[in-house]
Amino acid sequence: MSLFDYDILNGKCSKYETNHLHMYVDDDIDLGNLANMSLSSYATFVHEYIHYIQHITSLYGIRMSDMYNRVFSRYRDYIRNNEVIDIPLRLWDTDEDIHQFVIHFNKIEGDKTTGFNISDIEIDKKEISIAEKEKTAVWIGCYDFDNDKADEHGFLFGHRCVVEGMAHAIQSIINNEIKHNIIPYHAVELIIGKIIPDIVQDKKKVASICLCALLWDNPGIGFFQVLELIKSHPNWDGKELYKSIVQDYAVSYNGQEMPFYRLLQRFSNDLKESFKALLGRDLEYYSLVIDNCIIDCGKCHHRLIDFLYDYDICNRESFREQILNHYGYPFIDGRNQSELPRKTENGTQSAYKETAILYGIELIMARLLRADNKKECKRYPICSSTMFMEGAKCDATEECLSSQWKKKESCVFTEALKYFWIKDKEYVDT
């Protein structure tokens, strides 16, 4: 499955999804007063928000976000330079940089689900060595005692299992009654239970291990290396673990040996530049957010890990003050409302334009790539939800179902087309 077939376009296999600076929570949200949200909706919101933090604070997440920006920019430039645009538009067939990124992503992503029961697993060190050498996800053997068989295929442990395992661990601190599929949500627990069973119930340490693994270009391999470090220092908590890795681990970058914390700072600055290149304007909101992350890197600590150990994540006001105010937030769609980051000027509140623009280009990309052969705008289910509500405004039109570029009414999609100067092209859906 290609990168664009499920991360940007189809979301996750659970009931909520997180995309590039856009997250959807299939529940009611109230960012103005988190206390008004149910326990379940708050826990779900935090789960998805963790993915946003992963995107902007880990080496792998930053690199992935930066590549999204570069891919989006190349699509934008292609459309600007051509009068007729054939859909679906798959530039990775001819663009080597995009092609190589998609190949790497798919190799290390691993499985997002399995079609069999898992009673126990088997970890083969040879498989870890093979995955490290070939830069792939790690094959994990599986046993199904209920059906008296070993599944010869097992599952591939990679980036997907790491990010979902981290989000699940933190969500379960808030709501321990959540039910998720074994793969990808419980894969990290299965592995830790085999290697260091004493810590498998320590959700804070499990989450910290996952975040540290995302410092590796291959998070599946990074996860096993972090576990080896924990075995050597069993008394470390997540804060000590993270500080040790970003301070003491180094990689060769452009011929120079560089510790992780400096590489994080460099990649974060590169991310700001790729946002600016995509938008064609200076960043406002996300420049402040990324600067906060860069400052954290210089101190060799991570605000989220510190928060897990120093505060109670169930305390919603503490979460707002320490986390939301520090990392900001993306474009958020909930069942009851949509939220954008806002600023106050001369006593008047207004949304940061850059957030809506970034979401707009995501919608355009989704339509150009036409995943699963769908022609309707990805936002149509949300916009059309008020169609039959008396007195409610509905922005959905017939064009939203197939030919969004012909739509005259103002919406996120059409405003993004205008902003990027690509509205008046001839789009041909083949």
CSV table of C-alpha atoms in Angstrom, one decimal:
chain,number,residue,atom,x,y,z
A,1,MET,CA,0.0,0.0,0.0
A,2,SER,CA,1.5,3.3,-1.0
A,3,LEU,CA,2.0,6.3,1.3
A,4,PHE,CA,-0.7,8.3,-0.2
A,5,ASP,CA,-3.2,5.5,-0.2
A,6,TYR,CA,-3.7,5.6,3.5
A,7,ASP,CA,-1.8,8.2,5.5
A,8,ILE,CA,-2.9,11.3,3.7
A,9,LEU,CA,-6.1,10.0,2.0
A,10,ASN,CA,-7.7,7.3,4.0
A,11,GLY,CA,-6.7,8.0,7.5
A,12,LYS,CA,-6.3,5.3,10.2
A,13,CYS,CA,-8.2,2.1,10.6
A,14,SER,CA,-9.7,3.3,13.8
A,15,LYS,CA,-12.7,5.7,14.0
A,16,TYR,CA,-10.5,8.8,13.9
A,17,GLU,CA,-7.7,10.0,11.8
A,18,THR,CA,-4.7,12.4,11.9
A,19,ASN,CA,-3.2,13.9,8.8
A,20,HIS,CA,-0.5,16.5,8.0
A,21,LEU,CA,-1.5,19.3,10.4
A,22,HIS,CA,-5.2,18.2,10.3
A,23,MET,CA,-6.9,15.8,12.7
A,24,TYR,CA,-10.4,14.4,12.8
A,25,VAL,CA,-12.0,13.2,16.0
A,26,ASP,CA,-15.2,11.2,15.6
A,27,ASP,CA,-16.6,12.6,18.8
A,28,ASP,CA,-17.7,16.0,20.2
A,29,ILE,CA,-14.9,18.4,21.0
A,30,ASP,CA,-14.7,21.6,23.1
A,31,LEU,CA,-11.2,23.1,23.0
A,32,GLY,CA,-12.5,26.2,24.8
A,33,ASN,CA,-13.4,24.0,27.9
A,34,LEU,CA,-11.9,20.5,27.9
A,35,ALA,CA,-13.9,19.8,31.0
A,36,ASN,CA,-17.0,19.7,28.9
A,37,MET,CA,-15.8,16.7,27.0
A,38,SER,CA,-16.6,13.2,28.1
A,39,LEU,CA,-13.8,11.0,29.4
A,40,SER,CA,-14.0,9.0,26.2
A,41,SER,CA,-13.9,12.0,23.9
A,42,TYR,CA,-11.0,13.6,25.8
A,43,ALA,CA,-9.0,10.4,25.7
A,44,THR,CA,-9.7,10.1,22.0
A,45,PHE,CA,-8.7,13.7,21.4
A,46,VAL,CA,-5.4,13.2,23.3
A,47,HIS,CA,-4.7,10.0,21.2
A,48,GLU,CA,-4.9,11.9,18.0
A,49,TYR,CA,-3.1,15.0,19.4
A,50,ILE,CA,-0.2,12.7,20.2
A,51,HIS,CA,0.2,11.9,16.5
A,52,TYR,CA,0.4,15.7,15.9
A,53,ILE,CA,3.2,15.9,18.5
A,54,GLN,CA,5.0,12.9,16.9
A,55,HIS,CA,4.9,14.8,13.5
A,56,ILE,CA,6.6,17.9,14.8
A,57,THR,CA,9.0,16.7,17.5
A,58,SER,CA,10.5,13.4,16.4
A,59,LEU,CA,13.3,13.1,13.7
A,60,TYR,CA,11.2,10.7,11.7
A,61,GLY,CA,8.0,12.7,12.0
A,62,ILE,CA,9.7,16.0,11.1
A,63,ARG,CA,11.4,14.4,8.1
A,64,MET,CA,8.0,13.0,7.0
A,65,SER,CA,6.3,16.3,7.5
A,66,ASP,CA,9.0,18.1,5.5
A,67,MET,CA,8.7,15.6,2.7
A,68,TYR,CA,4.9,16.1,2.6
A,69,ASN,CA,5.6,19.8,2.2
A,70,ARG,CA,8.0,19.2,-0.7
A,71,VAL,CA,5.7,16.8,-2.4
A,72,PHE,CA,2.8,19.2,-2.1
A,73,SER,CA,5.0,22.0,-3.5
A,74,ARG,CA,6.0,19.9,-6.5
A,75,TYR,CA,2.3,19.1,-7.2
A,76,ARG,CA,1.5,22.8,-6.9
A,77,ASP,CA,4.3,23.7,-9.4
A,78,TYR,CA,3.3,21.0,-11.8
A,79,ILE,CA,-0.3,22.3,-11.9
A,80,ARG,CA,0.8,25.9,-12.3
A,81,ASN,CA,3.1,25.0,-15.2
A,82,ASN,CA,0.5,22.9,-17.1
A,83,GLU,CA,-2.9,23.9,-18.5
A,84,VAL,CA,-4.5,20.5,-18.6
A,85,ILE,CA,-4.3,18.3,-15.5
A,86,ASP,CA,-5.1,14.6,-15.8
A,87,ILE,CA,-6.6,13.0,-12.7
A,88,PRO,CA,-5.4,10.8,-11.0
A,89,LEU,CA,-2.1,12.6,-11.0
A,90,ARG,CA,0.8,10.4,-9.7
A,91,LEU,CA,4.0,12.3,-10.0
A,92,TRP,CA,6.0,9.7,-8.1
A,93,ASP,CA,6.1,7.7,-11.4
A,94,THR,CA,8.4,10.3,-12.9
A,95,ASP,CA,9.9,12.2,-9.9
A,96,GLU,CA,12.8,10.2,-8.4
A,97,ASP,CA,12.9,12.0,-5.0
A,98,ILE,CA,9.2,11.4,-4.4
A,99,HIS,CA,9.5,7.8,-5.7
A,100,GLN,CA,12.4,7.0,-3.3
A,101,PHE,CA,10.6,8.5,-0.3
A,102,VAL,CA,7.5,6.5,-1.0
A,103,ILE,CA,9.6,3.3,-1.3
A,104,HIS,CA,11.3,4.0,2.0
A,105,PHE,CA,8.1,4.8,3.8
A,106,ASN,CA,6.4,1.7,2.6
A,107,LYS,CA,9.3,-0.5,3.6
A,108,ILE,CA,9.5,0.6,7.2
A,109,GLU,CA,5.8,1.3,7.8
A,110,GLY,CA,4.9,-2.2,8.7
A,111,ASP,CA,1.5,-3.7,9.1
A,112,LYS,CA,-1.5,-1.8,10.3
A,113,THR,CA,-3.7,-4.8,10.9
A,114,THR,CA,-3.7,-8.6,10.8
A,115,GLY,CA,-6.3,-11.2,9.7
A,116,PHE,CA,-5.5,-13.7,12.4
A,117,ASN,CA,-5.6,-14.2,16.2
A,118,ILE,CA,-2.4,-13.6,18.1
A,119,SER,CA,-1.9,-15.6,21.3
A,120,ASP,CA,1.9,-15.2,21.5
A,121,ILE,CA,4.8,-13.9,19.5
A,122,GLU,CA,8.4,-15.0,18.7
A,123,ILE,CA,11.2,-12.5,18.2
A,124,ASP,CA,14.1,-13.6,16.1
A,125,LYS,CA,17.3,-11.6,16.3
A,126,LYS,CA,18.2,-12.6,12.8
A,127,GLU,CA,15.0,-10.9,11.6
A,128,ILE,CA,16.0,-7.7,13.4
A,129,SER,CA,19.4,-7.8,11.7
A,130,ILE,CA,17.9,-8.4,8.3
A,131,ALA,CA,15.5,-5.5,8.8
A,132,GLU,CA,18.3,-3.2,9.9
A,133,LYS,CA,20.4,-4.1,6.9
A,134,GLU,CA,17.6,-3.9,4.3
A,135,LYS,CA,15.9,-0.9,6.0
A,136,THR,CA,12.6,-2.6,6.4
A,137,ALA,CA,10.0,-3.3,9.1
A,138,VAL,CA,10.8,-6.3,11.5
A,139,TRP,CA,9.1,-9.6,10.9
A,140,ILE,CA,7.6,-11.0,14.1
A,141,GLY,CA,6.4,-14.6,14.3
A,142,CYS,CA,3.0,-15.3,15.7
A,143,TYR,CA,1.2,-18.2,17.5
A,144,ASP,CA,-2.5,-18.8,17.7
A,145,PHE,CA,-3.1,-21.2,20.6
A,146,ASP,CA,-6.9,-20.9,20.2
A,147,ASN,CA,-6.7,-22.5,16.8
A,148,ASP,CA,-3.6,-24.6,17.5
A,149,LYS,CA,-1.4,-23.2,14.8
A,150,ALA,CA,1.5,-20.9,14.1
A,151,ASP,CA,0.9,-18.3,11.4
A,152,GLU,CA,3.8,-18.6,9.1
A,153,HIS,CA,3.5,-14.9,8.0
A,154,GLY,CA,3.4,-13.2,11.4
A,155,PHE,CA,3.3,-9.4,11.1
A,156,LEU,CA,5.7,-6.6,10.2
A,157,PHE,CA,6.6,-4.4,13.1
A,158,GLY,CA,7.4,-0.9,12.0
A,159,HIS,CA,6.6,2.8,12.2
A,160,ARG,CA,2.8,2.2,12.3
A,161,CYS,CA,3.0,0.0,15.4
A,162,VAL,CA,5.3,2.4,17.1
A,163,VAL,CA,3.2,5.6,16.7
A,164,GLU,CA,0.0,3.8,17.5
A,165,GLY,CA,1.5,2.0,20.4
A,166,MET,CA,2.6,5.3,21.9
A,167,ALA,CA,-0.8,7.0,21.4
A,168,HIS,CA,-2.6,4.0,22.8
A,169,ALA,CA,-0.4,3.9,25.9
A,170,ILE,CA,-1.1,7.5,26.7
A,171,GLN,CA,-4.8,7.2,25.9
A,172,SER,CA,-5.1,4.2,28.2
A,173,ILE,CA,-3.7,6.3,31.1
A,174,ILE,CA,-6.8,8.5,30.7
A,175,ASN,CA,-9.3,5.8,29.8
A,176,ASN,CA,-8.3,2.2,30.6
A,177,GLU,CA,-11.4,0.7,29.1
A,178,ILE,CA,-10.6,1.5,25.5
A,179,LYS,CA,-10.6,-1.4,23.1
A,180,HIS,CA,-8.2,-1.4,20.2
A,181,ASN,CA,-7.0,-4.1,17.7
A,182,ILE,CA,-3.9,-6.0,18.8
A,183,ILE,CA,-2.1,-4.8,15.6
A,184,PRO,CA,-1.0,-2.1,15.5
A,185,TYR,CA,-2.1,-0.7,18.9
A,186,HIS,CA,-0.7,-3.5,21.2
A,187,ALA,CA,2.3,-4.6,19.2
A,188,VAL,CA,4.8,-2.7,21.4
A,189,GLU,CA,3.3,-4.2,24.5
A,190,LEU,CA,3.7,-7.7,23.1
A,191,ILE,CA,7.3,-7.1,22.3
A,192,ILE,CA,8.2,-5.4,25.6
A,193,GLY,CA,6.4,-8.2,27.4
A,194,LYS,CA,8.8,-10.7,25.8
A,195,ILE,CA,12.0,-8.7,26.3
A,196,ILE,CA,11.4,-6.6,29.5
A,197,PRO,CA,8.2,-7.9,31.1
A,198,ASP,CA,8.6,-5.9,34.3
A,199,ILE,CA,7.9,-2.6,32.5
A,200,VAL,CA,5.0,-3.6,30.2
A,201,GLN,CA,2.4,-2.1,32.6
A,202,ASP,CA,4.3,1.2,32.9
A,203,LYS,CA,2.4,3.2,30.3
A,204,LYS,CA,4.6,6.3,30.7
A,205,LYS,CA,7.8,4.4,30.0
A,206,VAL,CA,6.2,2.5,27.1
A,207,ALA,CA,5.2,5.8,25.6
A,208,SER,CA,8.7,7.3,26.1
A,209,ILE,CA,10.3,4.2,24.5
A,210,CYS,CA,8.1,4.7,21.4
A,211,LEU,CA,8.9,8.4,21.2
A,212,CYS,CA,12.6,7.7,21.4
A,213,ALA,CA,12.3,5.0,18.7
A,214,LEU,CA,10.9,7.8,16.4
A,215,LEU,CA,14.4,9.4,16.5
A,216,TRP,CA,15.6,6.6,14.2
A,217,ASP,CA,15.1,6.7,10.4
A,218,ASN,CA,13.7,3.2,10.8
A,219,PRO,CA,11.5,3.3,14.0
A,220,GLY,CA,11.0,-0.4,14.1
A,221,ILE,CA,14.7,-0.9,14.5
A,222,GLY,CA,15.0,2.1,16.8
A,223,PHE,CA,12.5,0.5,19.1
A,224,PHE,CA,14.6,-2.6,19.6
A,225,GLN,CA,17.8,-0.5,20.2
A,226,VAL,CA,16.0,1.6,22.8
A,227,LEU,CA,14.9,-1.6,24.6
A,228,GLU,CA,18.6,-2.7,24.7
A,229,LEU,CA,19.4,0.6,26.3
A,230,ILE,CA,16.6,0.2,28.9
A,231,LYS,CA,18.0,-3.3,29.7
A,232,SER,CA,21.3,-1.7,30.6
A,233,HIS,CA,19.7,1.1,32.7
A,234,PRO,CA,16.6,-0.5,34.2
A,235,ASN,CA,16.1,2.3,36.7
A,236,TRP,CA,15.8,5.1,34.2
A,237,ASP,CA,12.5,6.7,33.7
A,238,GLY,CA,11.3,8.2,30.4
A,239,LYS,CA,12.9,11.6,31.0
A,240,GLU,CA,16.4,10.1,31.6
A,241,LEU,CA,16.0,7.8,28.7
A,242,TYR,CA,15.1,10.6,26.2
A,243,LYS,CA,17.9,12.9,27.5
A,244,SER,CA,20.5,10.2,27.2
A,245,ILE,CA,19.6,9.3,23.6
A,246,VAL,CA,19.3,12.9,22.2
A,247,GLN,CA,22.5,13.9,24.0
A,248,ASP,CA,24.8,10.9,23.5
A,249,TYR,CA,23.6,9.3,20.3
A,250,ALA,CA,25.0,10.7,17.1
A,251,VAL,CA,24.6,10.0,13.4
A,252,SER,CA,26.6,11.1,10.3
A,253,TYR,CA,24.7,13.9,8.5
A,254,ASN,CA,26.3,15.4,5.4
A,255,GLY,CA,29.6,14.0,6.4
A,256,GLN,CA,29.4,15.5,9.9
A,257,GLU,CA,28.9,13.6,13.1
A,258,MET,CA,25.9,15.1,14.8
A,259,PRO,CA,24.1,14.3,18.1
A,260,PHE,CA,20.4,13.7,17.8
A,261,TYR,CA,19.5,17.0,19.6
A,262,ARG,CA,21.4,19.1,17.0
A,263,LEU,CA,19.9,17.1,14.2
A,264,LEU,CA,16.4,17.7,15.6
A,265,GLN,CA,17.2,21.5,15.7
A,266,ARG,CA,18.5,21.4,12.1
A,267,PHE,CA,15.5,19.4,10.8
A,268,SER,CA,13.1,21.6,12.6
A,269,ASN,CA,14.5,24.7,10.9
A,270,ASP,CA,14.4,22.9,7.6
A,271,LEU,CA,10.7,22.1,8.3
A,272,LYS,CA,10.0,25.8,8.8
A,273,GLU,CA,11.6,26.6,5.4
A,274,SER,CA,9.6,23.9,3.6
A,275,PHE,CA,6.4,25.3,5.1
A,276,LYS,CA,7.3,28.8,3.9
A,277,ALA,CA,8.2,27.4,0.4
A,278,LEU,CA,4.8,25.7,0.2
A,279,LEU,CA,2.8,28.6,1.4
A,280,GLY,CA,4.8,31.3,-0.4
A,281,ARG,CA,4.7,33.4,2.7
A,282,ASP,CA,6.3,33.6,6.2
A,283,LEU,CA,4.9,31.4,8.9
A,284,GLU,CA,3.2,32.9,11.8
A,285,TYR,CA,1.6,30.3,14.1
A,286,TYR,CA,3.7,27.3,13.3
A,287,SER,CA,6.9,29.2,13.4
A,288,LEU,CA,6.2,29.9,17.1
A,289,VAL,CA,5.3,26.2,17.6
A,290,ILE,CA,8.4,24.9,15.9
A,291,ASP,CA,10.6,27.5,17.8
A,292,ASN,CA,9.3,26.0,21.1
A,293,CYS,CA,10.3,22.6,19.9
A,294,ILE,CA,13.8,23.8,19.0
A,295,ILE,CA,14.3,25.3,22.4
A,296,ASP,CA,13.3,22.0,24.0
A,297,CYS,CA,15.9,20.2,21.8
A,298,GLY,CA,18.6,22.5,23.0
A,299,LYS,CA,17.8,21.5,26.6
A,300,CYS,CA,17.7,17.8,25.6
A,301,HIS,CA,14.3,17.2,27.0
A,302,HIS,CA,10.8,16.6,25.6
A,303,ARG,CA,7.9,18.6,27.0
A,304,LEU,CA,5.4,15.7,26.6
A,305,ILE,CA,7.6,13.2,28.4
A,306,ASP,CA,8.2,15.7,31.2
A,307,PHE,CA,4.5,16.3,31.5
A,308,LEU,CA,3.7,12.6,31.8
A,309,TYR,CA,6.0,12.3,34.8
A,310,ASP,CA,5.5,15.7,36.4
A,311,TYR,CA,1.8,16.2,35.9
A,312,ASP,CA,-1.5,14.3,35.7
A,313,ILE,CA,-2.6,14.0,32.1
A,314,CYS,CA,-6.1,13.4,33.4
A,315,ASN,CA,-6.0,17.0,34.7
A,316,ARG,CA,-7.4,18.7,31.6
A,317,GLU,CA,-6.4,22.2,32.6
A,318,SER,CA,-2.8,21.1,33.2
A,319,PHE,CA,-2.8,19.5,29.8
A,320,ARG,CA,-4.0,22.8,28.2
A,321,GLU,CA,-1.4,24.9,30.0
A,322,GLN,CA,1.6,22.6,29.6
A,323,ILE,CA,0.9,20.9,26.3
A,324,LEU,CA,-1.7,22.7,24.2
A,325,ASN,CA,-0.2,26.1,24.9
A,326,HIS,CA,3.3,24.8,24.1
A,327,TYR,CA,2.7,22.8,21.0
A,328,GLY,CA,-0.4,24.6,19.6
A,329,TYR,CA,-2.7,22.5,17.5
A,330,PRO,CA,-3.6,21.8,13.9
A,331,PHE,CA,-6.9,22.1,12.0
A,332,ILE,CA,-9.3,20.0,14.1
A,333,ASP,CA,-12.6,18.5,12.9
A,334,GLY,CA,-14.9,17.1,15.5
A,335,ARG,CA,-18.4,15.8,15.1
A,336,ASN,CA,-19.9,19.0,16.5
A,337,GLN,CA,-17.5,21.7,15.3
A,338,SER,CA,-14.2,22.5,13.6
A,339,GLU,CA,-11.4,24.4,15.3
A,340,LEU,CA,-8.5,26.5,13.9
A,341,PRO,CA,-5.7,28.2,15.9
A,342,ARG,CA,-6.7,31.8,16.5
A,343,LYS,CA,-5.0,35.1,17.2
A,344,THR,CA,-6.2,38.3,18.8
A,345,GLU,CA,-5.5,41.6,17.2
A,346,ASN,CA,-6.9,44.9,18.5
A,347,GLY,CA,-9.4,43.0,20.6
A,348,THR,CA,-10.6,40.9,17.6
A,349,GLN,CA,-10.1,37.2,17.2
A,350,SER,CA,-9.3,35.7,13.8
A,351,ALA,CA,-8.0,32.4,12.5
A,352,TYR,CA,-4.5,31.9,11.4
A,353,LYS,CA,-4.7,31.7,7.6
A,354,GLU,CA,-1.8,29.3,7.2
A,355,THR,CA,-3.7,26.5,9.0
A,356,ALA,CA,-6.7,26.7,6.6
A,357,ILE,CA,-4.3,26.9,3.6
A,358,LEU,CA,-2.4,23.8,4.6
A,359,TYR,CA,-5.7,21.9,5.1
A,360,GLY,CA,-6.8,23.2,1.7
A,361,ILE,CA,-3.8,21.8,-0.1
A,362,GLU,CA,-4.4,18.5,1.6
A,363,LEU,CA,-7.9,18.4,0.2
A,364,ILE,CA,-6.6,19.2,-3.3
A,365,MET,CA,-4.0,16.5,-3.1
A,366,ALA,CA,-6.6,14.0,-2.0
A,367,ARG,CA,-8.7,14.8,-5.0
A,368,LEU,CA,-5.8,14.8,-7.5
A,369,LEU,CA,-4.6,11.4,-6.3
A,370,ARG,CA,-8.2,10.0,-6.2
A,371,ALA,CA,-7.5,7.2,-3.7
A,372,ASP,CA,-9.9,4.3,-3.9
A,373,ASN,CA,-11.3,5.9,-7.0
A,374,LYS,CA,-13.3,8.4,-4.9
A,375,LYS,CA,-14.2,11.6,-6.7
A,376,GLU,CA,-16.0,13.5,-3.9
A,377,CYS,CA,-14.2,16.0,-1.8
A,378,LYS,CA,-12.7,14.4,1.3
A,379,ARG,CA,-14.5,17.0,3.5
A,380,TYR,CA,-17.9,16.4,1.9
A,381,PRO,CA,-19.2,14.1,4.7
A,382,ILE,CA,-18.5,16.9,7.2
A,383,CYS,CA,-19.9,19.8,5.0
A,384,SER,CA,-23.0,17.9,4.0
A,385,SER,CA,-23.9,16.8,7.6
A,386,THR,CA,-26.0,19.9,8.1
A,387,MET,CA,-27.8,19.6,4.8
A,388,PHE,CA,-31.1,18.5,6.3
A,389,MET,CA,-30.9,20.5,9.6
A,390,GLU,CA,-33.5,23.2,9.8
A,391,GLY,CA,-31.9,26.6,10.0
A,392,ALA,CA,-28.3,25.3,9.6
A,393,LYS,CA,-26.0,26.6,6.9
A,394,CYS,CA,-24.7,24.0,4.4
A,395,ASP,CA,-21.8,24.7,2.2
A,396,ALA,CA,-22.0,21.4,0.2
A,397,THR,CA,-23.0,21.6,-3.5
A,398,GLU,CA,-23.3,19.2,-6.4
A,399,GLU,CA,-19.7,20.1,-7.5
A,400,CYS,CA,-18.4,18.7,-4.2
A,401,LEU,CA,-19.2,15.2,-5.4
A,402,SER,CA,-16.9,15.2,-8.4
A,403,SER,CA,-15.8,18.5,-10.0
A,404,GLN,CA,-14.8,20.7,-7.1
A,405,TRP,CA,-12.8,23.1,-9.3
A,406,LYS,CA,-16.2,24.2,-10.9
A,407,LYS,CA,-17.7,25.2,-7.6
A,408,LYS,CA,-18.4,28.9,-7.2
A,409,GLU,CA,-19.2,29.0,-3.6
A,410,SER,CA,-16.4,29.7,-1.1
A,411,CYS,CA,-15.1,26.8,0.9
A,412,VAL,CA,-11.7,25.5,2.1
A,413,PHE,CA,-11.2,23.7,-1.2
A,414,THR,CA,-12.1,26.5,-3.6
A,415,GLU,CA,-10.2,29.1,-1.5
A,416,ALA,CA,-7.1,27.0,-1.6
A,417,LEU,CA,-7.4,26.7,-5.4
A,418,LYS,CA,-7.5,30.5,-5.6
A,419,TYR,CA,-4.7,30.9,-3.2
A,420,PHE,CA,-2.3,28.7,-5.1
A,421,TRP,CA,-3.4,30.2,-8.5
A,422,ILE,CA,-4.5,26.8,-9.8
A,423,LYS,CA,-8.3,27.2,-10.0
A,424,ASP,CA,-8.6,28.1,-13.7
A,425,LYS,CA,-6.8,25.0,-15.1
A,426,GLU,CA,-8.6,22.3,-17.1
A,427,TYR,CA,-9.0,19.3,-14.8
A,428,VAL,CA,-9.7,16.1,-16.7
A,429,ASP,CA,-10.8,13.2,-14.6
A,430,THR,CA,-9.8,10.1,-16.6
